[in-house]
mmCIF file of C-alpha atoms in Angstrom:
data_model
loop_
_atom_site.group_PDB
_atom_site.id
_atom_site.type_symbol
_atom_site.label_atom_id
_atom_site.label_comp_id
_atom_site.label_asym_id
_atom_site.label_seq_id
_atom_site.Cartn_x
_atom_site.Cartn_y
_atom_site.Cartn_z
ATOM 1 C CA MET A 400 113.640 87.042 170.844
ATOM 2 C CA GLU A 401 110.241 88.507 170.217
ATOM 3 C CA ASP A 402 106.749 88.038 169.366
ATOM 4 C CA CYS A 403 106.241 86.732 165.447
ATOM 5 C CA THR A 404 104.117 84.915 163.057
ATOM 6 C CA VAL A 405 105.373 81.719 161.610
ATOM 7 C CA GLY A 406 102.785 79.779 159.211
ATOM 8 C CA GLY A 407 100.211 82.241 159.920
ATOM 9 C CA PHE A 408 100.012 81.556 163.624
ATOM 10 C CA HIS A 409 101.243 84.255 166.292
ATOM 11 C CA VAL A 410 104.069 83.013 168.766
ATOM 12 C CA ARG A 411 104.871 84.397 171.692
ATOM 13 C CA ARG A 412 108.602 85.731 172.675
ATOM 14 C CA GLY A 413 110.296 82.528 174.394
ATOM 15 C CA THR A 414 108.211 79.676 172.557
ATOM 16 C CA MET A 415 110.305 76.606 171.426
ATOM 17 C CA ILE A 416 109.231 75.740 168.230
ATOM 18 C CA LEU A 417 109.758 72.021 166.713
ATOM 19 C CA VAL A 418 110.394 71.265 163.131
ATOM 20 C CA ASN A 419 108.206 68.206 162.408
ATOM 21 C CA ALA A 420 110.436 66.522 159.856
ATOM 22 C CA TRP A 421 108.653 63.609 159.559
ATOM 23 C CA ALA A 422 105.705 65.345 158.009
ATOM 24 C CA ILE A 423 108.270 67.858 156.065
ATOM 25 C CA GLN A 424 109.803 64.299 154.145
ATOM 26 C CA ARG A 425 106.577 63.308 153.505
ATOM 27 C CA ASP A 426 104.163 66.125 151.804
ATOM 28 C CA PRO A 427 103.006 65.035 148.740
ATOM 29 C CA ALA A 428 103.467 68.885 147.748
ATOM 30 C CA ALA A 429 107.291 68.133 147.752
ATOM 31 C CA TRP A 430 107.223 64.983 146.485
ATOM 32 C CA ASP A 431 105.892 62.714 144.126
ATOM 33 C CA ALA A 432 105.059 59.277 146.210
ATOM 34 C CA PRO A 433 106.066 60.419 149.480
ATOM 35 C CA ASP A 434 105.730 57.141 151.166
ATOM 36 C CA GLU A 435 107.841 55.024 148.444
ATOM 37 C CA PHE A 436 111.438 54.201 149.145
ATOM 38 C CA ARG A 437 112.666 56.133 145.902
ATOM 39 C CA PRO A 438 116.470 57.246 146.587
ATOM 40 C CA GLU A 439 116.965 58.399 143.269
ATOM 41 C CA ARG A 440 114.993 61.184 143.833
ATOM 42 C CA PHE A 441 117.975 63.001 145.493
ATOM 43 C CA LEU A 442 120.055 63.034 142.290
ATOM 44 C CA ASP A 443 120.307 65.439 140.161
ATOM 45 C CA ASP A 444 120.655 65.019 136.377
ATOM 46 C CA GLY A 445 124.373 63.900 136.689
ATOM 47 C CA GLY A 446 123.398 61.190 139.304
ATOM 48 C CA LYS A 447 124.806 63.050 142.570
ATOM 49 C CA VAL A 448 123.114 64.911 145.360
ATOM 50 C CA THR A 449 123.188 68.205 145.692
ATOM 51 C CA ALA A 450 121.845 70.887 148.103
ATOM 52 C CA ALA A 451 119.019 71.724 145.789
ATOM 53 C CA THR A 452 117.673 68.034 145.262
ATOM 54 C CA ALA A 453 117.753 67.152 148.943
ATOM 55 C CA ILE A 454 116.449 70.339 150.640
ATOM 56 C CA PRO A 455 113.093 68.899 151.599
ATOM 57 C CA MET A 456 115.004 65.759 153.363
ATOM 58 C CA LEU A 457 116.424 66.563 156.938
ATOM 59 C CA PRO A 458 117.882 63.460 158.784
ATOM 60 C CA PHE A 459 119.882 66.048 160.693
ATOM 61 C CA GLY A 460 117.900 68.295 162.181
ATOM 62 C CA LEU A 461 117.604 72.181 161.037
ATOM 63 C CA GLY A 462 118.595 75.475 162.043
ATOM 64 C CA ARG A 463 121.289 75.994 164.619
ATOM 65 C CA ARG A 464 121.073 73.182 166.539
ATOM 66 C CA ARG A 465 121.658 70.621 163.238
ATOM 67 C CA CYS A 466 123.707 67.620 164.140
ATOM 68 C CA PRO A 467 127.628 69.350 163.675
ATOM 69 C CA ALA A 468 129.149 65.979 162.124
ATOM 70 C CA GLU A 469 126.530 66.071 159.308
ATOM 71 C CA ALA A 470 129.267 66.104 156.536
ATOM 72 C CA MET A 471 131.224 63.239 157.873
ATOM 73 C CA ALA A 472 128.217 61.009 158.641
ATOM 74 C CA MET A 473 127.440 61.170 155.046
ATOM 75 C CA ARG A 474 130.642 60.310 153.708
ATOM 76 C CA LEU A 475 131.233 57.530 156.457
ATOM 77 C CA VAL A 476 127.599 55.958 155.568
ATOM 78 C CA SER A 477 128.298 56.538 151.764
ATOM 79 C CA SER A 478 131.637 54.361 152.052
ATOM 80 C CA THR A 479 130.785 52.027 154.699
ATOM 81 C CA VAL A 480 127.849 50.590 152.368
ATOM 82 C CA ALA A 481 130.171 50.984 149.196
ATOM 83 C CA ALA A 482 132.020 48.635 150.949
ATOM 84 C CA LEU A 483 129.687 46.311 152.026
ATOM 85 C CA VAL A 484 128.122 45.945 148.537
ATOM 86 C CA HIS A 485 131.674 45.696 146.514
ATOM 87 C CA CYS A 486 133.064 43.044 149.160
ATOM 88 C CA PHE A 487 130.025 40.935 149.946
ATOM 89 C CA GLU A 488 127.183 38.953 147.963
ATOM 90 C CA TRP A 489 123.836 39.480 149.890
ATOM 91 C CA ASP A 490 120.924 37.557 150.054
ATOM 92 C CA VAL A 491 117.503 37.307 152.059
ATOM 93 C CA GLY A 492 116.501 33.745 151.003
ATOM 94 C CA GLU A 493 114.734 32.206 148.376
ATOM 95 C CA GLY A 494 111.241 33.461 147.256
ATOM 96 C CA ARG A 495 111.832 36.319 150.252
ATOM 97 C CA THR A 496 111.205 40.115 149.837
ATOM 98 C CA ILE A 497 112.035 42.394 151.858
ATOM 99 C CA ASP A 498 109.413 44.201 154.096
ATOM 100 C CA MET A 499 109.867 48.052 154.233
ATOM 101 C CA THR A 500 106.871 48.841 156.146
ATOM 102 C CA GLU A 501 107.872 51.020 158.845
ATOM 103 C CA GLY A 502 107.407 50.429 162.561
ATOM 104 C CA GLY A 503 106.438 52.738 165.292
ATOM 105 C CA GLY A 504 109.019 55.264 167.302
ATOM 106 C CA LEU A 505 111.135 58.123 166.732
ATOM 107 C CA SER A 506 114.124 56.894 164.425
ATOM 108 C CA MET A 507 111.241 54.834 162.238
ATOM 109 C CA PRO A 508 112.608 51.269 162.578
ATOM 110 C CA MET A 509 111.395 48.634 159.895
ATOM 111 C CA ALA A 510 108.299 46.756 161.170
ATOM 112 C CA THR A 511 109.984 43.574 160.215
ATOM 113 C CA PRO A 512 113.686 43.343 161.043
ATOM 114 C CA LEU A 513 115.921 43.105 158.044
ATOM 115 C CA ALA A 514 117.426 39.470 157.976
ATOM 116 C CA ALA A 515 120.146 38.922 155.339
ATOM 117 C CA VAL A 516 123.006 36.481 154.836
ATOM 118 C CA CYS A 517 126.304 38.197 153.481
ATOM 119 C CA ARG A 518 129.317 36.077 151.828
ATOM 120 C CA PRO A 519 132.592 37.255 150.897
ATOM 121 C CA ARG A 520 133.187 37.391 147.003
ATOM 122 C CA GLU A 521 136.085 36.133 145.885
ATOM 123 C CA PHE A 522 138.804 38.545 145.970
ATOM 124 C CA VAL A 523 138.019 39.121 149.685
ATOM 125 C CA LYS A 524 138.512 35.705 150.986
ATOM 126 C CA SER A 525 142.118 35.564 150.271
ATOM 127 C CA MET A 526 142.225 39.117 152.460
ATOM 128 C CA LEU A 527 139.906 37.687 155.008
ATOM 129 C CA SER A 528 142.153 34.455 155.413
ATOM 130 C CA ALA A 529 145.634 35.855 155.258
ATOM 131 C CA SER A 530 147.574 35.714 158.457
ATOM 132 C CA THR A 531 149.543 38.946 159.668
#
């Protein structure tokens, strides 16, 4: 709307500014070992994710163009992962480990695709084989 200064840079009116979420999420000033997968860093002392612990994480964008379904997505993903962990045994193969190296691209795919086998737990087998 008007000329301003952002991060010490003069920005002219009408300029579009893009937020580099990749750089923010890997900032060593904000995170201890930013390139390591440590989901527990988003938990508070009570073991819950709060706005204060997740401020530098921007998976849904920022500002007025932020994803409007963020709250629904977070709940849906949490429920889905919980159901998958609860109902199935997971295995990547004997002696194999999961390679968490990042590949190229905007969505940061894994360099080596994940290949895992799931087997339903005993209590789920009866539900899966029951006729309706």
